[in-house]
mmCIF file of N, CA and C in Angstrom:
data_model
loop_
_atom_site.group_PDB
_atom_site.id
_atom_site.type_symbol
_atom_site.label_atom_id
_atom_site.label_comp_id
_atom_site.label_asym_id
_atom_site.label_seq_id
_atom_site.Cartn_x
_atom_site.Cartn_y
_atom_site.Cartn_z
ATOM 1 N N MET A 1499 80.860 102.186 124.414
ATOM 2 C CA MET A 1499 80.777 103.073 123.963
ATOM 3 C C MET A 1499 81.952 104.250 123.422
ATOM 4 N N ARG A 1500 83.189 103.854 124.487
ATOM 5 C CA ARG A 1500 84.724 104.458 124.499
ATOM 6 C C ARG A 1500 84.964 103.455 122.984
ATOM 7 N N SER A 1501 84.956 102.341 123.148
ATOM 8 C CA SER A 1501 86.074 101.463 121.834
ATOM 9 C C SER A 1501 85.470 102.197 120.822
ATOM 10 N N VAL A 1502 83.637 102.332 120.551
ATOM 11 C CA VAL A 1502 83.519 102.931 119.734
ATOM 12 C C VAL A 1502 84.090 104.290 119.375
ATOM 13 N N GLN A 1503 83.986 105.637 120.233
ATOM 14 C CA GLN A 1503 84.518 106.848 119.997
ATOM 15 C C GLN A 1503 85.989 106.358 119.891
ATOM 16 N N ALA A 1504 86.907 105.518 120.363
ATOM 17 C CA ALA A 1504 88.453 105.527 119.716
ATOM 18 C C ALA A 1504 88.614 105.057 118.280
ATOM 19 N N CYS A 1505 87.644 103.946 118.178
ATOM 20 C CA CYS A 1505 88.097 103.473 117.035
ATOM 21 C C CYS A 1505 87.379 104.754 116.067
ATOM 22 N N ALA A 1506 86.731 105.357 115.794
ATOM 23 C CA ALA A 1506 86.286 106.480 115.026
ATOM 24 C C ALA A 1506 87.340 107.658 115.098
ATOM 25 N N ALA A 1507 87.723 107.526 116.268
ATOM 26 C CA ALA A 1507 88.692 108.541 115.994
ATOM 27 C C ALA A 1507 90.088 108.078 115.356
ATOM 28 N N ALA A 1508 90.205 106.996 115.771
ATOM 29 C CA ALA A 1508 91.383 105.821 114.638
ATOM 30 C C ALA A 1508 91.518 106.662 113.337
ATOM 31 N N VAL A 1509 89.958 105.722 113.251
ATOM 32 C CA VAL A 1509 89.943 106.046 111.664
ATOM 33 C C VAL A 1509 90.126 107.349 110.861
ATOM 34 N N ALA A 1510 88.937 108.755 111.955
ATOM 35 C CA ALA A 1510 89.210 109.610 111.438
ATOM 36 C C ALA A 1510 90.932 110.570 110.967
ATOM 37 N N SER A 1511 91.815 109.477 112.254
ATOM 38 C CA SER A 1511 93.244 110.226 112.312
ATOM 39 C C SER A 1511 93.923 109.541 111.017
ATOM 40 N N LEU A 1512 93.432 108.161 110.461
ATOM 41 C CA LEU A 1512 93.826 107.192 109.334
ATOM 42 C C LEU A 1512 93.602 108.026 108.065
ATOM 43 N N LEU A 1513 92.568 108.583 107.906
ATOM 44 C CA LEU A 1513 92.004 109.848 106.846
ATOM 45 C C LEU A 1513 92.620 110.343 106.751
ATOM 46 N N VAL A 1514 92.885 111.542 107.812
ATOM 47 C CA VAL A 1514 93.999 112.553 107.848
ATOM 48 C C VAL A 1514 95.412 112.427 107.552
ATOM 49 N N PHE A 1515 96.096 111.269 107.746
ATOM 50 C CA PHE A 1515 96.892 110.973 107.417
ATOM 51 C C PHE A 1515 97.463 110.691 105.912
ATOM 52 N N CYS A 1516 96.507 109.616 105.907
ATOM 53 C CA CYS A 1516 96.171 109.363 103.906
ATOM 54 C C CYS A 1516 96.155 110.664 103.191
ATOM 55 N N ALA A 1517 95.534 111.363 103.716
ATOM 56 C CA ALA A 1517 95.110 112.904 102.840
ATOM 57 C C ALA A 1517 96.621 113.465 102.919
ATOM 58 N N LEU A 1518 97.245 113.657 103.881
ATOM 59 C CA LEU A 1518 98.418 114.810 104.007
ATOM 60 C C LEU A 1518 99.417 113.491 103.081
ATOM 61 N N ALA A 1519 99.691 112.461 103.190
ATOM 62 C CA ALA A 1519 100.125 111.980 102.038
ATOM 63 C C ALA A 1519 100.087 111.809 100.950
ATOM 64 N N GLN A 1520 98.961 111.790 100.783
ATOM 65 C CA GLN A 1520 99.015 112.102 99.080
ATOM 66 C C GLN A 1520 99.238 113.834 98.274
ATOM 67 N N ALA A 1521 98.564 114.535 99.472
ATOM 68 C CA ALA A 1521 99.251 116.030 98.968
ATOM 69 C C ALA A 1521 100.723 116.429 98.833
ATOM 70 N N GLY A 1522 101.141 115.168 99.700
ATOM 71 C CA GLY A 1522 102.724 115.792 99.303
ATOM 72 C C GLY A 1522 103.584 114.944 98.318
ATOM 73 N N GLU A 1523 102.414 114.390 97.086
ATOM 74 C CA GLU A 1523 102.957 113.761 95.821
ATOM 75 C C GLU A 1523 103.241 114.190 94.953
ATOM 76 N N GLU A 1524 104.438 114.207 93.886
ATOM 77 C CA GLU A 1524 104.441 114.942 93.145
ATOM 78 C C GLU A 1524 103.064 114.591 91.909
ATOM 79 N N LYS A 1525 102.653 115.650 91.305
ATOM 80 C CA LYS A 1525 101.319 115.458 90.217
ATOM 81 C C LYS A 1525 102.295 116.121 89.012
ATOM 82 N N GLN A 1526 101.407 115.566 87.946
ATOM 83 C CA GLN A 1526 102.012 116.092 86.245
ATOM 84 C C GLN A 1526 100.634 117.138 86.161
ATOM 85 N N GLY A 1527 101.154 117.959 85.358
ATOM 86 C CA GLY A 1527 99.941 118.908 84.718
ATOM 87 C C GLY A 1527 100.217 120.416 85.754
ATOM 88 N N GLY A 1528 99.315 120.688 85.512
ATOM 89 C CA GLY A 1528 98.694 122.299 86.750
ATOM 90 C C GLY A 1528 98.922 123.396 86.446
ATOM 91 N N ILE A 1529 98.522 124.036 87.166
ATOM 92 C CA ILE A 1529 99.201 125.677 87.200
ATOM 93 C C ILE A 1529 100.586 125.904 88.009
ATOM 94 N N LEU A 1530 101.292 126.687 87.424
ATOM 95 C CA LEU A 1530 102.142 127.206 88.540
ATOM 96 C C LEU A 1530 102.200 128.703 88.822
ATOM 97 N N ARG A 1531 101.867 128.921 89.933
ATOM 98 C CA ARG A 1531 101.319 130.608 89.886
ATOM 99 C C ARG A 1531 102.643 131.280 91.183
ATOM 100 N N VAL A 1532 103.284 131.821 90.529
ATOM 101 C CA VAL A 1532 104.503 132.911 90.890
ATOM 102 C C VAL A 1532 103.475 134.266 91.603
ATOM 103 N N TYR A 1533 103.379 134.727 92.446
ATOM 104 C CA TYR A 1533 103.134 135.998 92.419
ATOM 105 C C TYR A 1533 104.367 137.017 92.566
ATOM 106 N N HIS A 1534 104.229 138.051 91.704
ATOM 107 C CA HIS A 1534 105.557 138.538 91.392
ATOM 108 C C HIS A 1534 105.521 140.616 91.974
ATOM 109 N N ARG A 1535 106.122 141.481 92.126
ATOM 110 C CA ARG A 1535 106.087 142.369 91.769
ATOM 111 C C ARG A 1535 106.157 142.762 90.621
ATOM 112 N N ASP A 1536 106.629 142.393 89.457
ATOM 113 C CA ASP A 1536 106.814 143.029 88.318
ATOM 114 C C ASP A 1536 106.327 141.769 86.707
ATOM 115 N N SER A 1537 106.566 142.234 85.650
ATOM 116 C CA SER A 1537 106.257 142.014 84.779
ATOM 117 C C SER A 1537 107.517 141.695 83.752
ATOM 118 N N PRO A 1538 108.005 140.145 84.382
ATOM 119 C CA PRO A 1538 109.644 139.740 83.472
ATOM 120 C C PRO A 1538 109.082 140.189 82.148
ATOM 121 N N ALA A 1539 109.923 140.954 81.158
ATOM 122 C CA ALA A 1539 110.474 141.062 79.808
ATOM 123 C C ALA A 1539 110.222 139.650 79.130
ATOM 124 N N SER A 1540 110.841 138.287 79.561
ATOM 125 C CA SER A 1540 111.082 136.985 79.332
ATOM 126 C C SER A 1540 111.576 136.089 80.195
ATOM 127 N N ALA A 1541 111.135 135.108 79.808
ATOM 128 C CA ALA A 1541 111.604 133.752 80.799
ATOM 129 C C ALA A 1541 113.392 133.598 80.770
ATOM 130 N N SER A 1542 114.085 134.462 80.040
ATOM 131 C CA SER A 1542 115.622 134.102 79.980
ATOM 132 C C SER A 1542 116.517 134.331 80.965
ATOM 133 N N ILE A 1543 116.789 133.789 81.909
ATOM 134 C CA ILE A 1543 117.586 133.870 83.496
ATOM 135 C C ILE A 1543 118.951 134.286 82.587
ATOM 136 N N HIS A 1544 119.479 133.707 81.439
ATOM 137 C CA HIS A 1544 120.462 134.051 81.008
ATOM 138 C C HIS A 1544 120.899 135.278 80.685
ATOM 139 N N GLU A 1545 119.871 135.515 80.045
ATOM 140 C CA GLU A 1545 119.601 137.143 78.990
ATOM 141 C C GLU A 1545 119.361 138.201 79.822
ATOM 142 N N GLU A 1546 118.648 138.337 80.580
ATOM 143 C CA GLU A 1546 117.968 139.067 81.419
ATOM 144 C C GLU A 1546 118.835 139.146 82.626
ATOM 145 N N ALA A 1547 119.008 138.029 83.455
ATOM 146 C CA ALA A 1547 120.055 137.773 84.708
ATOM 147 C C ALA A 1547 119.388 139.444 85.521
ATOM 148 N N THR A 1548 117.965 139.349 85.927
ATOM 149 C CA THR A 1548 117.820 140.431 87.144
ATOM 150 C C THR A 1548 116.510 139.921 88.163
ATOM 151 N N TYR A 1549 116.758 140.362 89.101
ATOM 152 C CA TYR A 1549 115.769 139.783 90.220
ATOM 153 C C TYR A 1549 113.800 139.308 89.445
ATOM 154 N N SER A 1550 113.584 140.271 88.888
ATOM 155 C CA SER A 1550 112.150 140.109 88.145
ATOM 156 C C SER A 1550 112.234 138.892 87.291
ATOM 157 N N VAL A 1551 113.140 138.884 86.721
ATOM 158 C CA VAL A 1551 113.859 137.359 85.944
ATOM 159 C C VAL A 1551 114.042 135.961 86.792
ATOM 160 N N ASN A 1552 114.843 136.529 87.188
ATOM 161 C CA ASN A 1552 115.537 135.332 88.299
ATOM 162 C C ASN A 1552 114.503 134.245 89.409
ATOM 163 N N ILE A 1553 114.010 134.945 89.860
ATOM 164 C CA ILE A 1553 112.920 135.246 91.443
ATOM 165 C C ILE A 1553 111.969 134.220 90.648
ATOM 166 N N PRO A 1554 110.965 134.645 89.530
ATOM 167 C CA PRO A 1554 109.890 133.898 89.488
ATOM 168 C C PRO A 1554 110.484 132.387 88.340
ATOM 169 N N PHE A 1555 112.062 132.554 87.997
ATOM 170 C CA PHE A 1555 112.050 131.236 86.542
ATOM 171 C C PHE A 1555 113.127 130.511 87.558
ATOM 172 N N MET A 1556 114.027 130.848 88.178
ATOM 173 C CA MET A 1556 114.570 129.632 88.923
ATOM 174 C C MET A 1556 114.115 128.339 89.343
ATOM 175 N N PRO A 1557 113.187 128.526 90.086
ATOM 176 C CA PRO A 1557 112.524 127.438 90.273
ATOM 177 C C PRO A 1557 111.922 126.794 89.084
ATOM 178 N N VAL A 1558 112.197 126.545 87.899
ATOM 179 C CA VAL A 1558 111.374 125.761 86.737
ATOM 180 C C VAL A 1558 113.036 125.690 86.135
ATOM 181 N N PHE A 1559 113.591 126.011 86.243
ATOM 182 C CA PHE A 1559 115.256 125.680 85.381
ATOM 183 C C PHE A 1559 115.963 124.753 86.494
ATOM 184 N N ASN A 1560 116.594 123.879 85.847
ATOM 185 C CA ASN A 1560 117.738 122.955 86.780
ATOM 186 C C ASN A 1560 119.119 123.512 86.669
ATOM 187 N N ASN A 1561 119.895 123.102 87.576
ATOM 188 C CA ASN A 1561 121.595 123.561 87.746
ATOM 189 C C ASN A 1561 122.343 121.817 87.847
ATOM 190 N N LEU A 1562 123.204 122.228 87.562
ATOM 191 C CA LEU A 1562 124.360 121.304 87.997
ATOM 192 C C LEU A 1562 124.223 121.024 88.964
ATOM 193 N N VAL A 1563 124.590 121.808 89.988
ATOM 194 C CA VAL A 1563 124.683 121.903 91.706
ATOM 195 C C VAL A 1563 124.062 123.185 91.880
ATOM 196 N N ILE A 1564 123.553 122.877 93.074
ATOM 197 C CA ILE A 1564 122.538 123.998 93.798
ATOM 198 C C ILE A 1564 123.058 124.477 95.316
ATOM 199 N N TYR A 1565 122.814 125.533 95.369
ATOM 200 C CA TYR A 1565 123.168 125.842 97.167
ATOM 201 C C TYR A 1565 121.990 125.144 98.251
ATOM 202 N N LYS A 1566 122.081 124.658 98.924
ATOM 203 C CA LYS A 1566 121.499 124.203 99.911
ATOM 204 C C LYS A 1566 119.990 125.271 100.195
ATOM 205 N N GLN A 1567 119.239 124.602 100.553
ATOM 206 C CA GLN A 1567 118.215 125.992 100.672
ATOM 207 C C GLN A 1567 117.878 126.132 102.210
ATOM 208 N N ASP A 1568 118.619 125.342 102.734
ATOM 209 C CA ASP A 1568 117.840 125.296 104.168
ATOM 210 C C ASP A 1568 119.389 125.736 104.669
ATOM 211 N N VAL A 1569 120.595 126.158 104.114
ATOM 212 C CA VAL A 1569 121.537 126.916 104.850
ATOM 213 C C VAL A 1569 121.599 128.238 105.010
ATOM 214 N N ALA A 1570 121.802 128.732 105.789
ATOM 215 C CA ALA A 1570 121.677 130.236 106.179
ATOM 216 C C ALA A 1570 122.708 130.879 104.890
ATOM 217 N N GLN A 1571 124.029 131.078 105.114
ATOM 218 C CA GLN A 1571 124.911 131.089 104.072
ATOM 219 C C GLN A 1571 125.522 130.096 103.349
ATOM 220 N N ASN A 1572 125.872 130.765 102.081
ATOM 221 C CA ASN A 1572 126.204 129.903 100.780
ATOM 222 C C ASN A 1572 128.109 129.354 101.121
ATOM 223 N N SER A 1573 128.116 128.526 100.762
ATOM 224 C CA SER A 1573 129.971 128.091 101.327
ATOM 225 C C SER A 1573 130.340 126.897 100.265
ATOM 226 N N LEU A 1574 131.380 126.445 100.426
ATOM 227 C CA LEU A 1574 131.551 125.253 99.665
ATOM 228 C C LEU A 1574 130.843 124.171 99.833
ATOM 229 N N GLU A 1575 131.176 123.881 101.383
ATOM 230 C CA GLU A 1575 130.342 122.482 101.848
ATOM 231 C C GLU A 1575 128.916 122.597 102.144
ATOM 232 N N SER A 1576 128.147 123.591 101.489
ATOM 233 C CA SER A 1576 126.703 124.121 101.384
ATOM 234 C C SER A 1576 126.032 123.294 99.448
ATOM 235 N N ILE A 1577 127.305 123.127 98.921
ATOM 236 C CA ILE A 1577 126.939 122.882 97.681
ATOM 237 C C ILE A 1577 126.701 121.633 97.424
ATOM 238 N N VAL A 1578 125.184 121.564 96.697
ATOM 239 C CA VAL A 1578 124.599 119.906 96.807
ATOM 240 C C VAL A 1578 124.048 119.691 95.010
ATOM 241 N N PRO A 1579 124.140 118.232 94.947
ATOM 242 C CA PRO A 1579 123.705 117.967 93.255
ATOM 243 C C PRO A 1579 122.321 118.499 93.287
ATOM 244 N N ASP A 1580 121.999 118.693 91.985
ATOM 245 C CA ASP A 1580 121.029 118.757 91.119
ATOM 246 C C ASP A 1580 120.933 118.132 89.811
ATOM 247 N N LEU A 1581 121.422 118.645 88.923
ATOM 248 C CA LEU A 1581 121.138 117.983 87.772
ATOM 249 C C LEU A 1581 122.557 116.487 87.698
ATOM 250 N N ALA A 1582 123.832 117.201 88.172
ATOM 251 C CA ALA A 1582 124.806 116.450 88.298
ATOM 252 C C ALA A 1582 124.587 115.537 89.887
ATOM 253 N N GLU A 1583 125.176 114.095 89.938
ATOM 254 C CA GLU A 1583 125.444 113.740 90.837
ATOM 255 C C GLU A 1583 126.328 114.113 91.612
ATOM 256 N N SER A 1584 127.940 114.314 90.875
ATOM 257 C CA SER A 1584 128.906 114.198 91.670
ATOM 258 C C SER A 1584 129.538 115.090 90.631
ATOM 259 N N TRP A 1585 131.020 115.666 91.356
ATOM 260 C CA TRP A 1585 131.222 116.208 90.644
ATOM 261 C C TRP A 1585 133.234 116.293 91.261
ATOM 262 N N ALA A 1586 134.085 116.706 90.608
ATOM 263 C CA ALA A 1586 135.489 116.278 91.028
ATOM 264 C C ALA A 1586 136.295 116.968 89.752
ATOM 265 N N TRP A 1587 137.562 117.639 90.852
ATOM 266 C CA TRP A 1587 139.052 118.471 89.936
ATOM 267 C C TRP A 1587 139.752 117.579 89.968
ATOM 268 N N SER A 1588 140.144 118.086 88.532
ATOM 269 C CA SER A 1588 141.598 117.191 87.887
ATOM 270 C C SER A 1588 142.276 117.395 89.009
ATOM 271 N N ASP A 1589 143.490 116.767 88.346
ATOM 272 C CA ASP A 1589 144.577 116.748 89.950
ATOM 273 C C ASP A 1589 145.201 118.149 89.878
ATOM 274 N N ASP A 1590 145.456 118.879 88.379
ATOM 275 C CA ASP A 1590 145.835 120.061 88.122
ATOM 276 C C ASP A 1590 144.640 120.997 88.760
ATOM 277 N N LYS A 1591 143.779 121.061 88.651
ATOM 278 C CA LYS A 1591 142.715 121.471 89.801
ATOM 279 C C LYS A 1591 142.056 122.873 88.104
ATOM 280 N N LYS A 1592 142.723 122.398 86.622
ATOM 281 C CA LYS A 1592 142.118 123.205 85.475
ATOM 282 C C LYS A 1592 140.494 122.292 84.885
ATOM 283 N N VAL A 1593 140.823 121.634 85.349
ATOM 284 C CA VAL A 1593 139.161 120.808 84.549
ATOM 285 C C VAL A 1593 138.384 120.289 85.884
ATOM 286 N N LEU A 1594 136.881 120.602 85.814
ATOM 287 C CA LEU A 1594 135.728 119.987 86.713
ATOM 288 C C LEU A 1594 135.305 119.334 85.700
ATOM 289 N N ASN A 1595 135.225 117.924 86.087
ATOM 290 C CA ASN A 1595 134.459 116.779 85.776
ATOM 291 C C ASN A 1595 133.248 116.727 86.723
ATOM 292 N N PHE A 1596 132.158 116.437 85.524
ATOM 293 C CA PHE A 1596 130.482 116.132 86.439
ATOM 294 C C PHE A 1596 129.684 115.065 86.141
ATOM 295 N N LYS A 1597 129.559 114.420 86.774
ATOM 296 C CA LYS A 1597 129.347 112.957 86.386
ATOM 297 C C LYS A 1597 127.398 113.295 86.550
ATOM 298 N N LEU A 1598 126.525 113.312 85.229
ATOM 299 C CA LEU A 1598 125.227 113.975 85.010
ATOM 300 C C LEU A 1598 124.060 113.070 85.806
ATOM 301 N N ARG A 1599 123.357 113.176 86.502
ATOM 302 C CA ARG A 1599 122.182 112.007 86.567
ATOM 303 C C ARG A 1599 121.335 111.741 85.046
ATOM 304 N N GLN A 1600 121.492 110.028 85.830
ATOM 305 C CA GLN A 1600 120.682 108.974 84.719
ATOM 306 C C GLN A 1600 119.469 109.669 84.302
ATOM 307 N N GLY A 1601 118.794 109.455 82.791
ATOM 308 C CA GLY A 1601 117.293 109.636 83.142
ATOM 309 C C GLY A 1601 116.508 110.819 83.726
ATOM 310 N N VAL A 1602 117.458 111.835 82.868
ATOM 311 C CA VAL A 1602 116.507 113.283 83.055
ATOM 312 C C VAL A 1602 115.972 113.253 81.752
ATOM 313 N N LYS A 1603 114.718 113.732 81.109
ATOM 314 C CA LYS A 1603 114.594 114.041 79.878
ATOM 315 C C LYS A 1603 113.684 115.824 80.305
ATOM 316 N N TRP A 1604 114.293 116.165 78.707
ATOM 317 C CA TRP A 1604 113.804 117.310 78.383
ATOM 318 C C TRP A 1604 112.057 117.104 78.465
ATOM 319 N N HIS A 1605 111.173 118.176 78.315
ATOM 320 C CA HIS A 1605 109.742 118.166 77.731
ATOM 321 C C HIS A 1605 109.574 117.530 77.266
ATOM 322 N N ASP A 1606 110.388 117.687 76.187
ATOM 323 C CA ASP A 1606 109.680 116.544 74.704
ATOM 324 C C ASP A 1606 110.267 115.312 74.993
ATOM 325 N N GLY A 1607 111.103 114.900 75.841
ATOM 326 C CA GLY A 1607 111.139 113.129 76.143
ATOM 327 C C GLY A 1607 112.492 112.861 75.824
ATOM 328 N N LYS A 1608 113.066 114.232 75.366
ATOM 329 C CA LYS A 1608 114.767 113.396 74.621
ATOM 330 C C LYS A 1608 115.639 113.566 76.284
ATOM 331 N N GLN A 1609 116.706 112.606 75.989
ATOM 332 C CA GLN A 1609 117.484 112.304 77.171
ATOM 333 C C GLN A 1609 118.329 114.267 77.077
ATOM 334 N N PHE A 1610 118.440 114.268 78.737
ATOM 335 C CA PHE A 1610 119.319 115.651 78.542
ATOM 336 C C PHE A 1610 120.620 114.391 78.881
ATOM 337 N N THR A 1611 121.784 115.171 78.307
ATOM 338 C CA THR A 1611 123.080 114.778 77.491
ATOM 339 C C THR A 1611 124.207 115.476 78.350
ATOM 340 N N SER A 1612 124.970 115.347 78.061
ATOM 341 C CA SER A 1612 126.630 115.938 77.950
ATOM 342 C C SER A 1612 126.412 116.858 77.155
ATOM 343 N N ALA A 1613 126.315 117.031 76.027
ATOM 344 C CA ALA A 1613 126.124 117.664 74.624
ATOM 345 C C ALA A 1613 125.332 118.697 75.220
ATOM 346 N N ASP A 1614 124.152 118.486 75.915
ATOM 347 C CA ASP A 1614 123.650 119.863 76.216
ATOM 348 C C ASP A 1614 123.851 120.621 77.081
ATOM 349 N N VAL A 1615 124.636 120.493 77.962
ATOM 350 C CA VAL A 1615 125.449 120.994 79.147
ATOM 351 C C VAL A 1615 126.170 121.749 78.214
ATOM 352 N N LYS A 1616 126.961 121.407 77.452
ATOM 353 C CA LYS A 1616 128.325 121.661 76.386
ATOM 354 C C LYS A 1616 127.531 123.401 75.457
ATOM 355 N N CYS A 1617 126.474 122.447 74.874
ATOM 356 C CA CYS A 1617 125.767 124.087 74.190
ATOM 357 C C CYS A 1617 125.548 125.197 74.757
ATOM 358 N N THR A 1618 125.174 125.202 76.238
ATOM 359 C CA THR A 1618 125.032 125.881 77.172
ATOM 360 C C THR A 1618 125.883 127.269 77.110
ATOM 361 N N PHE A 1619 127.265 125.936 78.111
ATOM 362 C CA PHE A 1619 128.396 126.959 78.528
ATOM 363 C C PHE A 1619 128.882 127.528 76.815
ATOM 364 N N ASP A 1620 129.036 127.020 75.884
ATOM 365 C CA ASP A 1620 129.480 127.357 74.691
ATOM 366 C C ASP A 1620 128.510 128.849 74.343
ATOM 367 N N MET A 1621 127.048 128.520 74.508
ATOM 368 C CA MET A 1621 126.717 129.908 74.258
ATOM 369 C C MET A 1621 126.640 131.172 75.219
ATOM 370 N N LEU A 1622 126.762 130.815 76.412
ATOM 371 C CA LEU A 1622 126.974 131.568 77.516
ATOM 372 C C LEU A 1622 128.448 132.188 77.240
ATOM 373 N N MET A 1623 129.483 131.515 76.959
ATOM 374 C CA MET A 1623 131.083 131.985 76.614
ATOM 375 C C MET A 1623 130.922 132.258 75.589
ATOM 376 N N GLY A 1624 130.206 132.666 74.274
ATOM 377 C CA GLY A 1624 129.958 133.331 73.075
ATOM 378 C C GLY A 1624 130.947 132.341 72.017
ATOM 379 N N LYS A 1625 130.689 130.790 72.205
ATOM 380 C CA LYS A 1625 131.503 130.328 71.503
ATOM 381 C C LYS A 1625 130.640 129.184 70.270
ATOM 382 N N SER A 1626 129.570 129.780 70.244
ATOM 383 C CA SER A 1626 128.012 128.837 69.624
ATOM 384 C C SER A 1626 127.878 129.511 68.463
ATOM 385 N N PRO A 1627 127.778 129.224 67.469
ATOM 386 C CA PRO A 1627 127.257 129.905 65.939
ATOM 387 C C PRO A 1627 125.826 130.654 66.741
ATOM 388 N N GLN A 1628 125.205 129.379 67.925
ATOM 389 C CA GLN A 1628 123.177 129.934 68.064
ATOM 390 C C GLN A 1628 123.480 131.208 69.254
ATOM 391 N N LYS A 1629 122.455 131.715 69.382
ATOM 392 C CA LYS A 1629 122.130 132.738 69.854
ATOM 393 C C LYS A 1629 121.257 132.135 70.862
ATOM 394 N N PHE A 1630 120.953 132.963 72.071
ATOM 395 C CA PHE A 1630 120.147 132.970 72.873
ATOM 396 C C PHE A 1630 118.756 134.029 72.302
ATOM 397 N N ARG A 1631 117.541 133.386 72.410
ATOM 398 C CA ARG A 1631 116.512 134.166 72.042
ATOM 399 C C ARG A 1631 115.379 134.258 73.234
ATOM 400 N N LYS A 1632 115.420 135.856 73.521
ATOM 401 C CA LYS A 1632 114.373 135.892 74.501
ATOM 402 C C LYS A 1632 112.820 135.525 73.798
ATOM 403 N N ASN A 1633 112.278 135.842 73.107
ATOM 404 C CA ASN A 1633 111.161 135.794 72.432
ATOM 405 C C ASN A 1633 110.762 135.426 70.834
ATOM 406 N N PRO A 1634 111.251 133.967 70.735
ATOM 407 C CA PRO A 1634 111.833 133.809 69.261
ATOM 408 C C PRO A 1634 110.301 133.702 68.676
ATOM 409 N N CYS A 1635 110.187 134.314 67.660
ATOM 410 C CA CYS A 1635 108.918 134.445 67.052
ATOM 411 C C CYS A 1635 108.671 133.424 66.061
ATOM 412 N N HIS A 1636 109.636 133.089 65.275
ATOM 413 C CA HIS A 1636 109.038 131.739 64.582
ATOM 414 C C HIS A 1636 110.591 130.313 65.490
ATOM 415 N N ILE A 1637 109.650 129.001 65.224
ATOM 416 C CA ILE A 1637 111.069 128.507 65.197
ATOM 417 C C ILE A 1637 110.668 127.270 64.000
ATOM 418 N N GLY A 1638 111.669 127.436 63.722
ATOM 419 C CA GLY A 1638 111.817 126.555 62.340
ATOM 420 C C GLY A 1638 112.196 124.875 62.539
ATOM 421 N N THR A 1639 111.723 124.129 61.790
ATOM 422 C CA THR A 1639 112.361 122.686 61.306
ATOM 423 C C THR A 1639 112.496 122.203 60.407
ATOM 424 N N SER A 1640 113.364 121.221 60.526
ATOM 425 C CA SER A 1640 114.106 121.032 59.243
ATOM 426 C C SER A 1640 113.819 120.008 58.180
ATOM 427 N N ASP A 1641 112.647 119.546 58.449
ATOM 428 C CA ASP A 1641 111.318 118.981 57.712
ATOM 429 C C ASP A 1641 110.339 119.240 57.012
#
């Protein structure tokens, strides 16, 4: 009787372990729910730059690098890769080079490239003819 109980306990433990392992796996699709005190005007973190926008939308966007989330105080030592695999300053400390992570794709399946990073920084610095659009009412196509 003891061996039957031990076997049943082992099977139950194995089932719980397998269920927990599957729960931790990433799954496509679904609904992201973020409970928040406010109703943000838009999801544009570059244009709004407020607590009401950054808190709910920052987890949706990737950065070149981020601060380690488990470190109490941000420092140069707590910067870790995100879209960039690595980075290095030039000898004169005027240029910062990022090596981008391979295999990253946009939601439409297009590859993430250095041109995408340049486009974002050009828009942030006002060097691009394109402008951010908080809530575009129409997105045209060339064909």
